Structure formats: C-alpha cells, structure tokens
Tab-separated table of C-alpha atoms and ligand atoms in Angstrom:
chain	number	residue	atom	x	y	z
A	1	UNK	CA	-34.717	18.234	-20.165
A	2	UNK	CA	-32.449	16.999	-22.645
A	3	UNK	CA	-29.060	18.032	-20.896
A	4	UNK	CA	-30.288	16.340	-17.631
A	5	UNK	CA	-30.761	13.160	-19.953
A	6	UNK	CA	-27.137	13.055	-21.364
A	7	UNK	CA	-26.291	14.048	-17.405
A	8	UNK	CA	-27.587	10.898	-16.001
A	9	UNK	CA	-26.510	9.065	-19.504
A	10	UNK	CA	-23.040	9.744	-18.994
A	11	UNK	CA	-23.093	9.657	-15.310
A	12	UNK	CA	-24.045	5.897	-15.597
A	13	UNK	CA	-21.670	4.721	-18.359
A	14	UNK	CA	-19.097	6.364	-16.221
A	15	UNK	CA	-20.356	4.410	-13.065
A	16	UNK	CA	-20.202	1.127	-15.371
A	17	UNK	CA	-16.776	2.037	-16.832
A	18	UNK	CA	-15.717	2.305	-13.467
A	19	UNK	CA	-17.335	-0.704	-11.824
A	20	UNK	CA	-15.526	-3.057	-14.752
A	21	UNK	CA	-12.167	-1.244	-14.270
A	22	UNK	CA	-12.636	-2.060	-10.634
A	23	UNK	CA	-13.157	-5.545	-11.329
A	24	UNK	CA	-9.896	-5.095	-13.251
A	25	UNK	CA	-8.139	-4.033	-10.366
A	26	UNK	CA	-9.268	-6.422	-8.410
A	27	UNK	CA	-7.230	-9.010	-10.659
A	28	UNK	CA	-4.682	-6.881	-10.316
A	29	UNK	CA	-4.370	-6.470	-6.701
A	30	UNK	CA	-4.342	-10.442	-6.184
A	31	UNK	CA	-2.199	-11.158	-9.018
A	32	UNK	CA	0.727	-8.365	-9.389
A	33	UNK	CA	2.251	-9.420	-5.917
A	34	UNK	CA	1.657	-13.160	-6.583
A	35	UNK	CA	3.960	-12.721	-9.694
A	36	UNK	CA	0.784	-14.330	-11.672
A	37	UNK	CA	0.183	-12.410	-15.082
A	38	UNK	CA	-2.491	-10.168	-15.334
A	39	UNK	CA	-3.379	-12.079	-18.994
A	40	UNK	CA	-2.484	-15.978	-18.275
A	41	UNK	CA	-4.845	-17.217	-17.144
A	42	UNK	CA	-7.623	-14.890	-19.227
A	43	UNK	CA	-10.718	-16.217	-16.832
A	44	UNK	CA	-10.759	-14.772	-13.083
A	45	UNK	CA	-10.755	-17.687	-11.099
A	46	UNK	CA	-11.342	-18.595	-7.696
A	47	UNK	CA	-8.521	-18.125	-5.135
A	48	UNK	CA	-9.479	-21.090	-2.994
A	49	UNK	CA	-10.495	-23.965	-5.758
A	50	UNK	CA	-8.642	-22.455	-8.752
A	51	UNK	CA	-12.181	-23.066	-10.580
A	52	UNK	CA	-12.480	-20.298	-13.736
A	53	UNK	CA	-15.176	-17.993	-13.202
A	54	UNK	CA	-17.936	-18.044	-16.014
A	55	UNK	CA	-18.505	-14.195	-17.010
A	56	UNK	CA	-22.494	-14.907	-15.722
A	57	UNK	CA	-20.776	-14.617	-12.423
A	58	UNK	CA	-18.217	-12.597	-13.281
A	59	UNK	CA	-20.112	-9.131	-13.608
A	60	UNK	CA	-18.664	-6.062	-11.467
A	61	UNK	CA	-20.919	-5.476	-8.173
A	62	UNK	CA	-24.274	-7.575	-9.350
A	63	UNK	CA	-22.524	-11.210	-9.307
A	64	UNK	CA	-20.951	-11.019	-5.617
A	65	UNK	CA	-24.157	-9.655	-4.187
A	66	UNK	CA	-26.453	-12.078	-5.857
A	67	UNK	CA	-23.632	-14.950	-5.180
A	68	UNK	CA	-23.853	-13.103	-1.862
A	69	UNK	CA	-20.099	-13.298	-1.631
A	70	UNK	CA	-19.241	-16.881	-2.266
A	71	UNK	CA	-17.871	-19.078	-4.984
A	72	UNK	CA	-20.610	-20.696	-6.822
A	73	UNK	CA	-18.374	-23.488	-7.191
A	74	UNK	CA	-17.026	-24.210	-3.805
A	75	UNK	CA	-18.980	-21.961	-1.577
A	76	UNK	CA	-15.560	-20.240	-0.365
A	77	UNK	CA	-16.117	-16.741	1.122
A	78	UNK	CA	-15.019	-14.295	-1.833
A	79	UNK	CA	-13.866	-11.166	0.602
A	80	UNK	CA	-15.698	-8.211	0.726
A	81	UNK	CA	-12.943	-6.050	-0.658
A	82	UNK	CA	-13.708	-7.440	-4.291
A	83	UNK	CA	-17.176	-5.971	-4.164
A	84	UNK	CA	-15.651	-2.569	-2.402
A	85	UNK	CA	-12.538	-1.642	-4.662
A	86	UNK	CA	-15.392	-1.917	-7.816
A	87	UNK	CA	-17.559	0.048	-5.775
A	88	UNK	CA	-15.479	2.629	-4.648
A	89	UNK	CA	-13.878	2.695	-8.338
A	90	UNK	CA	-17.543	3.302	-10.118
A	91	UNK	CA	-18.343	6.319	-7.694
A	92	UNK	CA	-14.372	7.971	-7.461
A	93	UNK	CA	-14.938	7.604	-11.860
A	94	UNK	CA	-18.248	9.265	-11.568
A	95	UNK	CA	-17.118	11.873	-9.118
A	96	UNK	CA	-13.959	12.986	-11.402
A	97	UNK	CA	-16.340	12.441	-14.866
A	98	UNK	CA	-18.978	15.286	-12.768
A	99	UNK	CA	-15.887	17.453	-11.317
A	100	UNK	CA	-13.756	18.075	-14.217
A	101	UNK	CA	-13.417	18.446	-18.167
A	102	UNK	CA	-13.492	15.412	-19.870
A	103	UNK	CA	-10.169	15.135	-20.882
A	104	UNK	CA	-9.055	15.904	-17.610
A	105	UNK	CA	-11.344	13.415	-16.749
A	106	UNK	CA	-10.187	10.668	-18.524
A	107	UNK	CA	-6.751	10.997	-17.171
A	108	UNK	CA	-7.928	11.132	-13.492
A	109	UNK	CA	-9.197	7.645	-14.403
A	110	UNK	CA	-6.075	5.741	-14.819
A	111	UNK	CA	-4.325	7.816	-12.358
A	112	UNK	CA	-7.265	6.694	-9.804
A	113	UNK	CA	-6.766	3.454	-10.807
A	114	UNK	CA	-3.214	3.638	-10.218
A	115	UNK	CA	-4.307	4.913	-6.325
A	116	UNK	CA	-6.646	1.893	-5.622
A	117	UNK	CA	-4.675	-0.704	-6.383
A	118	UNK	CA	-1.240	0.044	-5.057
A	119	UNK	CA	-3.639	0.986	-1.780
A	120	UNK	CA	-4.754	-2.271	-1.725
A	121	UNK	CA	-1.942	-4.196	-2.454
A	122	UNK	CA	-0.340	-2.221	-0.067
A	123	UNK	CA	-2.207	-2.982	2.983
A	124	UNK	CA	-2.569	-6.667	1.891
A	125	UNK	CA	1.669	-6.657	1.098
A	126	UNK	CA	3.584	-3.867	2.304
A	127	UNK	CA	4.649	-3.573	-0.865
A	128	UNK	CA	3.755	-1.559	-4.153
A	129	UNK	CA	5.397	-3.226	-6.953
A	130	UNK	CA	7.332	-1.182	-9.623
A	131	UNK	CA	4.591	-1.721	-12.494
A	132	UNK	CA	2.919	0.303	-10.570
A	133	UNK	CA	4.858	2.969	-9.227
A	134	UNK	CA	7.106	3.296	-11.879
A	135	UNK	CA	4.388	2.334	-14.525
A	136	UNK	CA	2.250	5.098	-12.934
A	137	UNK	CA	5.020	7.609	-12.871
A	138	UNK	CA	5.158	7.277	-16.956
A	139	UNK	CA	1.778	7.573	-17.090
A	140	UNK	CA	1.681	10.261	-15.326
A	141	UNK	CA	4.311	12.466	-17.982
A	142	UNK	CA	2.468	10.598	-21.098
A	143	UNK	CA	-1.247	11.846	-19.759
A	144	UNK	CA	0.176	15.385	-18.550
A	145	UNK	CA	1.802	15.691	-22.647
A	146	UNK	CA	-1.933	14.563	-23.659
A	147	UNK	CA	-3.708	16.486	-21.889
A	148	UNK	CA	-1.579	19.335	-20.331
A	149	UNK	CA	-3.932	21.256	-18.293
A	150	UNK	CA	-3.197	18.600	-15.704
A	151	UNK	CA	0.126	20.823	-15.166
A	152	UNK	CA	-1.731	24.136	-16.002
A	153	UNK	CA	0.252	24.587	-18.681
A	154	UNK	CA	-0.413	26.004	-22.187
A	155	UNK	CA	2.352	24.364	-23.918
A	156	UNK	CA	2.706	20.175	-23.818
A	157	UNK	CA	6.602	20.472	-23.648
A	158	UNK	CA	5.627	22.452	-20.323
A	159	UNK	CA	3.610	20.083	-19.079
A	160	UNK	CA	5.723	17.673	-19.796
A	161	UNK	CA	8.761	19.371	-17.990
A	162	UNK	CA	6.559	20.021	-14.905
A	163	UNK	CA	5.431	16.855	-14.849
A	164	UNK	CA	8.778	15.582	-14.675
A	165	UNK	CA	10.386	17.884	-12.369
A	166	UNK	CA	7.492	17.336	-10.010
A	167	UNK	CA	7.591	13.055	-9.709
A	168	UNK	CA	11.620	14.049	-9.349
A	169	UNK	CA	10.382	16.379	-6.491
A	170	UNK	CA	8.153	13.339	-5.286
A	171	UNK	CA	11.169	10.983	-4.590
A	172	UNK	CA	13.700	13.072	-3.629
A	173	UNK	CA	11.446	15.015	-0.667
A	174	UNK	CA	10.420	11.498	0.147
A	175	UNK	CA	14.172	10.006	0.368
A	176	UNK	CA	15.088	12.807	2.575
A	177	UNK	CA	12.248	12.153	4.693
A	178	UNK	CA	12.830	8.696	4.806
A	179	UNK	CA	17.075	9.148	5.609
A	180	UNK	CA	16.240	11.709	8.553
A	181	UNK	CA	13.516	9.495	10.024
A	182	UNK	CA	16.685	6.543	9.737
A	183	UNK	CA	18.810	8.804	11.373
A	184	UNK	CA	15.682	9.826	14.278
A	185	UNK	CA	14.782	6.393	15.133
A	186	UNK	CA	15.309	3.923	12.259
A	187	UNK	CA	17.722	1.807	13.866
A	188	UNK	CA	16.963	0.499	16.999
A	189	UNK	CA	19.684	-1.372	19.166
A	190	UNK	CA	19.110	-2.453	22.301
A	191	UNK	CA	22.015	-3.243	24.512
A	192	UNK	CA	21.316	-5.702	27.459
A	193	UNK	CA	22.690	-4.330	30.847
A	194	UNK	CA	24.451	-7.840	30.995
A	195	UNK	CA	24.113	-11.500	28.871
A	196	UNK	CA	20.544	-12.010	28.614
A	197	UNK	CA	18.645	-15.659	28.565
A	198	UNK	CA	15.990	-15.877	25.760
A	199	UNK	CA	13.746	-18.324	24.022
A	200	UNK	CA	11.815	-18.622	20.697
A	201	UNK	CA	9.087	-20.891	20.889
A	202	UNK	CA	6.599	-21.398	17.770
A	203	UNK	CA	3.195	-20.955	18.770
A	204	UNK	CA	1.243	-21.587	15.338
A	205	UNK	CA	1.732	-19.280	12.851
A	206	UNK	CA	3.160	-17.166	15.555
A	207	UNK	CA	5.676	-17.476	18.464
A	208	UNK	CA	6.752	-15.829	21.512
A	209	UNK	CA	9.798	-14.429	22.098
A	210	UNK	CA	11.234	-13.616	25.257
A	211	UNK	CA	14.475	-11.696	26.403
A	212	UNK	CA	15.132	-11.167	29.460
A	213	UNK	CA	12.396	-10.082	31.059
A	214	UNK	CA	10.059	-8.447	27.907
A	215	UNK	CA	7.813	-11.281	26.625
A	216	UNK	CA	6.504	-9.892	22.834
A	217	UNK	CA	5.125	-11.932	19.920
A	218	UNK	CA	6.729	-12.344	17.181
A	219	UNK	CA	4.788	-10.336	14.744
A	220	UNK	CA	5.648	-7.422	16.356
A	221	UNK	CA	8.629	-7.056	15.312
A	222	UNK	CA	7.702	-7.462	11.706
A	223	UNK	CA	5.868	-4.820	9.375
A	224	UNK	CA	7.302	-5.261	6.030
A	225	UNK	CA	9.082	-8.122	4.431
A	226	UNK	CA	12.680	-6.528	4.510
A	227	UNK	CA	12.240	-6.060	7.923
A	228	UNK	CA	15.536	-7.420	10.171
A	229	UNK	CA	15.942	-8.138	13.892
A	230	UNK	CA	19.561	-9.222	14.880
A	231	UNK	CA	20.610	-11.014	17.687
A	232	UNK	CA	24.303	-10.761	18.907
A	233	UNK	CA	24.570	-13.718	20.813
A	234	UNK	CA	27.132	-15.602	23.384
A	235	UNK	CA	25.482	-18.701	22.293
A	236	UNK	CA	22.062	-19.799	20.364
A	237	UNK	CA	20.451	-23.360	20.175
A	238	UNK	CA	17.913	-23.972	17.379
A	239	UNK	CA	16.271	-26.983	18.076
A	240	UNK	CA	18.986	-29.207	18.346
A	241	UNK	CA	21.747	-27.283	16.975
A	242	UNK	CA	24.674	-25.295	18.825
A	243	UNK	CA	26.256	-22.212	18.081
A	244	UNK	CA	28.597	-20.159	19.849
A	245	UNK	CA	29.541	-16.605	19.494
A	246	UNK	CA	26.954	-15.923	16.631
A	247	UNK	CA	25.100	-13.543	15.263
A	248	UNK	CA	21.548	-14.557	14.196
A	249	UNK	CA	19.504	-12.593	11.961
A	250	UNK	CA	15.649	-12.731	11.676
A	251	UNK	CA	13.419	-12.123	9.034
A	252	UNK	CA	9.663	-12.915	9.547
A	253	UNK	CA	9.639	-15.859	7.911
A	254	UNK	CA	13.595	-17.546	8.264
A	255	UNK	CA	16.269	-16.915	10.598
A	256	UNK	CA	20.182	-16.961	9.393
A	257	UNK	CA	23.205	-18.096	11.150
A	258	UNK	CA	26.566	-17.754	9.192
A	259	UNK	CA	25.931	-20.083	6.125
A	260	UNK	CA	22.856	-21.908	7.453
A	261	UNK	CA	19.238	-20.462	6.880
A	262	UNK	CA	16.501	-22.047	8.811
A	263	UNK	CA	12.613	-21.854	7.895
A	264	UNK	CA	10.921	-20.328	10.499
A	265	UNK	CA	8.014	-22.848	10.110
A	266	UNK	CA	10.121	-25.863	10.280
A	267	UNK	CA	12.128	-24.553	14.182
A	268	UNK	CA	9.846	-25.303	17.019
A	269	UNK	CA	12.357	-23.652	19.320
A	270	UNK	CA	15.481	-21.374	19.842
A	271	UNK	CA	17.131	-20.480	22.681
A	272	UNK	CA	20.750	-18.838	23.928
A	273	UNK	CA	22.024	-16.017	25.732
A	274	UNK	CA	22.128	-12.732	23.667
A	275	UNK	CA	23.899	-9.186	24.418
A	276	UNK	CA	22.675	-7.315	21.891
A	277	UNK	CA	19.214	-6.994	20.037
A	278	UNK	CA	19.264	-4.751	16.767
A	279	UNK	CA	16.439	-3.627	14.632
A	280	UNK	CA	17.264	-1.688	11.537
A	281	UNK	CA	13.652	-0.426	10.180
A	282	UNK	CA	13.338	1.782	7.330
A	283	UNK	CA	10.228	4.141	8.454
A	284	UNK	CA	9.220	3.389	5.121
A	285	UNK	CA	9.549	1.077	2.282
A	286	UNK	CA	11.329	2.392	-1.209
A	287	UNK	CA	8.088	1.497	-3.301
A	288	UNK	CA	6.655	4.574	-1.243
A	289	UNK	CA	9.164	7.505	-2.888
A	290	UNK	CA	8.300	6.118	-6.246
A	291	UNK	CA	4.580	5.893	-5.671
A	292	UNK	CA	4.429	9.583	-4.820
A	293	UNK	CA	6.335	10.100	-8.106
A	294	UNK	CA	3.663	8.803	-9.660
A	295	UNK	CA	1.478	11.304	-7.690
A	296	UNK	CA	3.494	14.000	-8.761
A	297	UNK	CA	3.994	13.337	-12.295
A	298	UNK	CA	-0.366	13.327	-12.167
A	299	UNK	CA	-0.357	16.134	-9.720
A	300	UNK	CA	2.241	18.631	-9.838
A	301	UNK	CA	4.003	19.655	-7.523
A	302	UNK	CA	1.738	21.371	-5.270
A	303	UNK	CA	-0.292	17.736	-5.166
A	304	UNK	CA	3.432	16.463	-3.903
A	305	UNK	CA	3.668	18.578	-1.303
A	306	UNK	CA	0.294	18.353	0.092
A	307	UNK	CA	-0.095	14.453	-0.272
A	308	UNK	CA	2.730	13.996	2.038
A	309	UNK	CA	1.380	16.866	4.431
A	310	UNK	CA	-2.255	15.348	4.253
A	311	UNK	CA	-1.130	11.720	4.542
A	312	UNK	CA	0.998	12.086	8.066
A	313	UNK	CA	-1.649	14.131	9.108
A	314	UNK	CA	-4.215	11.523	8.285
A	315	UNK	CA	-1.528	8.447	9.794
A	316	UNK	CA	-0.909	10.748	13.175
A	317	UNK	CA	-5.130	10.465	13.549
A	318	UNK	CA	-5.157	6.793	12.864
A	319	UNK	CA	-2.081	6.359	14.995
A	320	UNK	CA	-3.711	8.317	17.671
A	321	UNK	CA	-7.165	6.446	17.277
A	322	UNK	CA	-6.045	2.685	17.630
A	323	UNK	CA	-3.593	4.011	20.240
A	324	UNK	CA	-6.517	5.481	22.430
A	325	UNK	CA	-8.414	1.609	21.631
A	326	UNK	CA	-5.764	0.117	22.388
A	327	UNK	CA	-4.748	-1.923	19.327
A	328	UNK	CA	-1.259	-0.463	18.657
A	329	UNK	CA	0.082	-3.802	17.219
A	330	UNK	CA	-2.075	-2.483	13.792
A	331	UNK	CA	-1.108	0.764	13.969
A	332	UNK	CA	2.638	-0.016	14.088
A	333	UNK	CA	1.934	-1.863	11.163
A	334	UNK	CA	-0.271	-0.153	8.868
A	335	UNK	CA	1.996	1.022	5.550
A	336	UNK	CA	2.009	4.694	4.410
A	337	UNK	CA	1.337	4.168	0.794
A	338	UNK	CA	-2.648	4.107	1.569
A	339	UNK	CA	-2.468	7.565	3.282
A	340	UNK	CA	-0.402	9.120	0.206
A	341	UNK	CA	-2.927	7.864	-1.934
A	342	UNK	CA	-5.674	9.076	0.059
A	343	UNK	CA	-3.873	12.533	0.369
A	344	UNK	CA	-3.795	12.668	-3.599
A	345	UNK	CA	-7.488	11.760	-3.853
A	346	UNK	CA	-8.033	15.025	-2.074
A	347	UNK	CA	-6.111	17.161	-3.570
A	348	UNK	CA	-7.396	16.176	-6.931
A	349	UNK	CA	-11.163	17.097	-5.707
A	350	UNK	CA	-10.175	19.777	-3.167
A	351	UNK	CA	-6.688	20.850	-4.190
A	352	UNK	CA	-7.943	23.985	-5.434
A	353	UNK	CA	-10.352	25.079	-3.043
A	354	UNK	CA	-7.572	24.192	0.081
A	355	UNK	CA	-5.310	26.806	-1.920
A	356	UNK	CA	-7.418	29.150	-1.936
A	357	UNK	CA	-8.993	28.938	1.369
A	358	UNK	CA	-5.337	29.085	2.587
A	359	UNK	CA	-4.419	32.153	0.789
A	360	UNK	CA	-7.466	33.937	2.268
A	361	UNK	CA	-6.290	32.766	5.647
A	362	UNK	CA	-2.476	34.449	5.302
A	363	UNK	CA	-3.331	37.014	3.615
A	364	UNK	CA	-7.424	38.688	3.783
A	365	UNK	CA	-8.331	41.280	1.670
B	1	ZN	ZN1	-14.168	-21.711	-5.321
C-alpha cells in the first residue's frame, strides 16, 4: 500500500521534472544554433511576434494543448515539436527513474537531455554545436566520477579513466569511419565527356540547375551547411557578369568566383559552359565524432560500439523505407546524429539484456 504510494509519488515528480526540463530544451534547441543565450532574454518568447510568454502560458505540455498550439498573442502556429520534445522528455525521465538506481538515475537525466536536444537541433540544423557535444562529453567524465557505477567500476579514478578512454574511443572509431567513407565515395567529381552548357535559374527559395542533359534542384545538392559543389568552367555568366576560365564554387546559400561572393538570393540567373562538376561531401559532419564522445564518456565503451552499430542499422531501414516511397531527396538528407542518439537510448534500457542475449547466441550452455 504504502510503497505503491511513494511508486506513483515519485513516478509523477519524475514525469514533472521531466516535462519542465523538456520545456528547457525546447529553449535550447531554438536558441543554441541561433547564437541567442539561453539566459538573455529570461521569458520564452514567441518566435514569430517576439511577444514574452507569461508563465500562465508557459507551463510544460498543459499550455500548448489548452492554447491548442498557437500564440495567445498573435495566433502563430507554435509547432508541434515543442509539445513532443517535453513529452517525450517526461516519459524517457520516468522510464530511467523506474529502470535504474537513483543515482544512476539522475545521471541518465542530463545525459538524456543531452540526446534530445542535439537530436533536434540536428534535424532542424545539421549541426550539433560544441556546448553540446563537448559540454556533454565533460559531463559525461564528471557524472561517471559521481556516480561510477555508470562505468561498472568500484573505484571513481576507474570510472573516471574508463570514461575517458571510452569518449576517446567515440571519436577516434568515428574519424576513421568518417576518412574511409571520404576515401569510398566522399568526393564526387564528375567529368563531362566534353564542355557542357548549363544554367542556374532561381525558382523561389529554390532553383534548377541544369548540366548538360541532368536537370536537378538545387537542394539536392545540399545537406549540411559546409557542403561544396564546384564548377570548373570555360566560361560562367551571373546575371550580367562575365567570367572566363573560372572556377565557381557553391555553397547553398552564396556562390564564389575568385574575389567576388555573390548571395544566392540576390542572382536570378547563371549560366556558362563547365567541364568539370566536383562535390566534396564529408559522409558526416565533425559535430557527429564528438557527440558520440559524449555517448561514450555516459556509456562506456560497449555503449560506443553498439550506438554506431545500432544507428547505421537503424539509417540503412530509414534509407531503405523512403527509398521504397520514393522520397529519396529526405533520405539523402537526414543527419546521423539522431540515429546515434537513438542507438544510445537503447543501449541504456537494453544494453544489458542485448549482451546477454548475444552471449547465449555464440556460445549456449
Ligand atoms: Zn506570437
């Protein structure tokens, strides 16, 4: 009687803990990427009128579902994400408060924390910033010296050291990963079988973009903000100036030829002959190798290994599904980080019940 009061007691301070933290995040996923701090402004406000958010309407979950996802202020849609990353933080805080020992517990916390919102900015970015990655990797050490049977260790200097050696493990496994896959099919150069017409016309917040023969949109070629697409050209026209002999190089949003950078947004059209078309993509971005750091430094080195296994296993079948609907354009451009983190949620629930079914599998008694 009792214990299943303080069971349900604690189950639902855990859910609220979580459901405020989420809200937390939330700030945190629009602001870190935006360069905005996380404490100037204090208030939340709204991202289409700027108007501060009384705390009435601020509360985690209740406000947008009575608000029924708008600004009270300006009746601006408030997405759906705000109420899900507070939802999905309450019942992932609940879920590790019922699954482990408290301590434990309470470090699973911040390091799910640390999950949802480089997921989020993530697929919103292509980016996770450094407070994050690097910020998590820290916390990862500190919690694992606090509370070191995250490492199963006996000794907080062990811990320590294993939690250490294991983010170390993270980046390096992920760099070599990530130099091999350059080496595989990072950079792609197209050479044209002879001088090639082709033409760059803005279509919006889009263009087309046609060389040769292959008509693509623009987009396509663009996943992450470093990305690069370089044109060798005999000549180029944009809009009304000439060059000869030059090379221009692309980024989503500008184009560069020698000294002069032109806004994408402000060129209605480009045009030339080209011979060569060059796109050197990193399979993934460097924030990824120091995000699974961070996993490591939470997880050991075990939750290393298998977060990489379980998140291009969990990419290929997402890869696979929007190829079979036909929507590749998102596939090609959905960022790993979300499938790491996703990998590391599972081996913090599961981790120990996957070895084990494993070892039964090599090796029955
Ligand atoms: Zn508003």
């Amino acid at each position: 009687m009792e214990v299943s009061f303080y069971y349900w007691l604690f189950g639902a301070i855990a859910f609220a803990l979580g459901a405020a933290i989420g809200s937390f995040l939330n700030v945190g996923i629009y602001r870190l990427p935006r360069d905005i701090s996380i404490k100037q402004p204090r208030r939340s406000f709204c991202p289409n009128c700027k108007a501060q958010i009384p705390w009435r309407q601020n509360i985690p979950l209740l406000s947008w579902l009575l608000l029924r996802g708008r600004c009270a202020n300006c009746g601006a849609r408030i997405a759906f994400r705000y109420f899900g990353v507070e939802l999905l933080t309450a019942l992932l805080f609940v879920a590790a408060w019922r699954f482990f020992p408290w301590q434990v517990a309470i470090a699973y916390w911040v390091f799910i924390s640390i999950l949802l919102i480089a997921t989020f900015v993530d697929l919103e970015h292509f980016i996770i910033p450094d407070e994050i990655t690097i910020g998590g990797a820290i916390a990862g050490v500190v919690a694992s010296f606090l509370v070191p049977e995250l490492m199963n260790a006996d000794s907080r200097v062990a811990a320590l050291i294993r939690s250490v050696l294991a983010a170390a493990l993270g980046y390096v496994i992920l760099w070599i990963v990530l130099e091999a896959g350059k080496i595989a099919f990072g950079k792609k150069r197209v050479k044209l079988d002879a001088p090639s017409p082709f033409k760059w016309t803005r279509q919006g917040d889009d263009a087309d973009f046609v060389v040769g023969e292959e008509r693509s949109l623009w987009s396509d070629y663009f996943a992450r903000e470093t990305d690069r697409l370089l044109l060798h050209c005999d000549e180029a026209k944009i809009d009304n100036r000439d060059f000869a002999a030059a090379l221009l190089e692309f980024h989503y949003n500008r184009v560069r030829v020698g000294a002069d950078e032109f806004m994408l947004d402000t060129v209605d059209h480009i045009s030339g002959i080209a011979r060569e078309l060059e796109i050197p993509r990193e399979a993934m971005g460097r924030g990824d190798l120091k995000f699974l750091a961070a996993i490591g430094a939470f997880l050991g080195w075990r939750g290393v290994l298998f977060s990489i296994f379980a998140g291009s296993v969990f990419g290929s079948i997402v890869g696979l599904a929007t190829l079979v609907i036909g929507k590749r354009v998102w596939s090609a451009k959905l960022p790993f980080g979300p499938y790491l983190a996703l990998g590391a949620l599972v081996w913090m629930f599961f981790g120990e019940k996957f070895v084990h079914w494993y070892l039964q599998l090599v090796n029955p008694v």
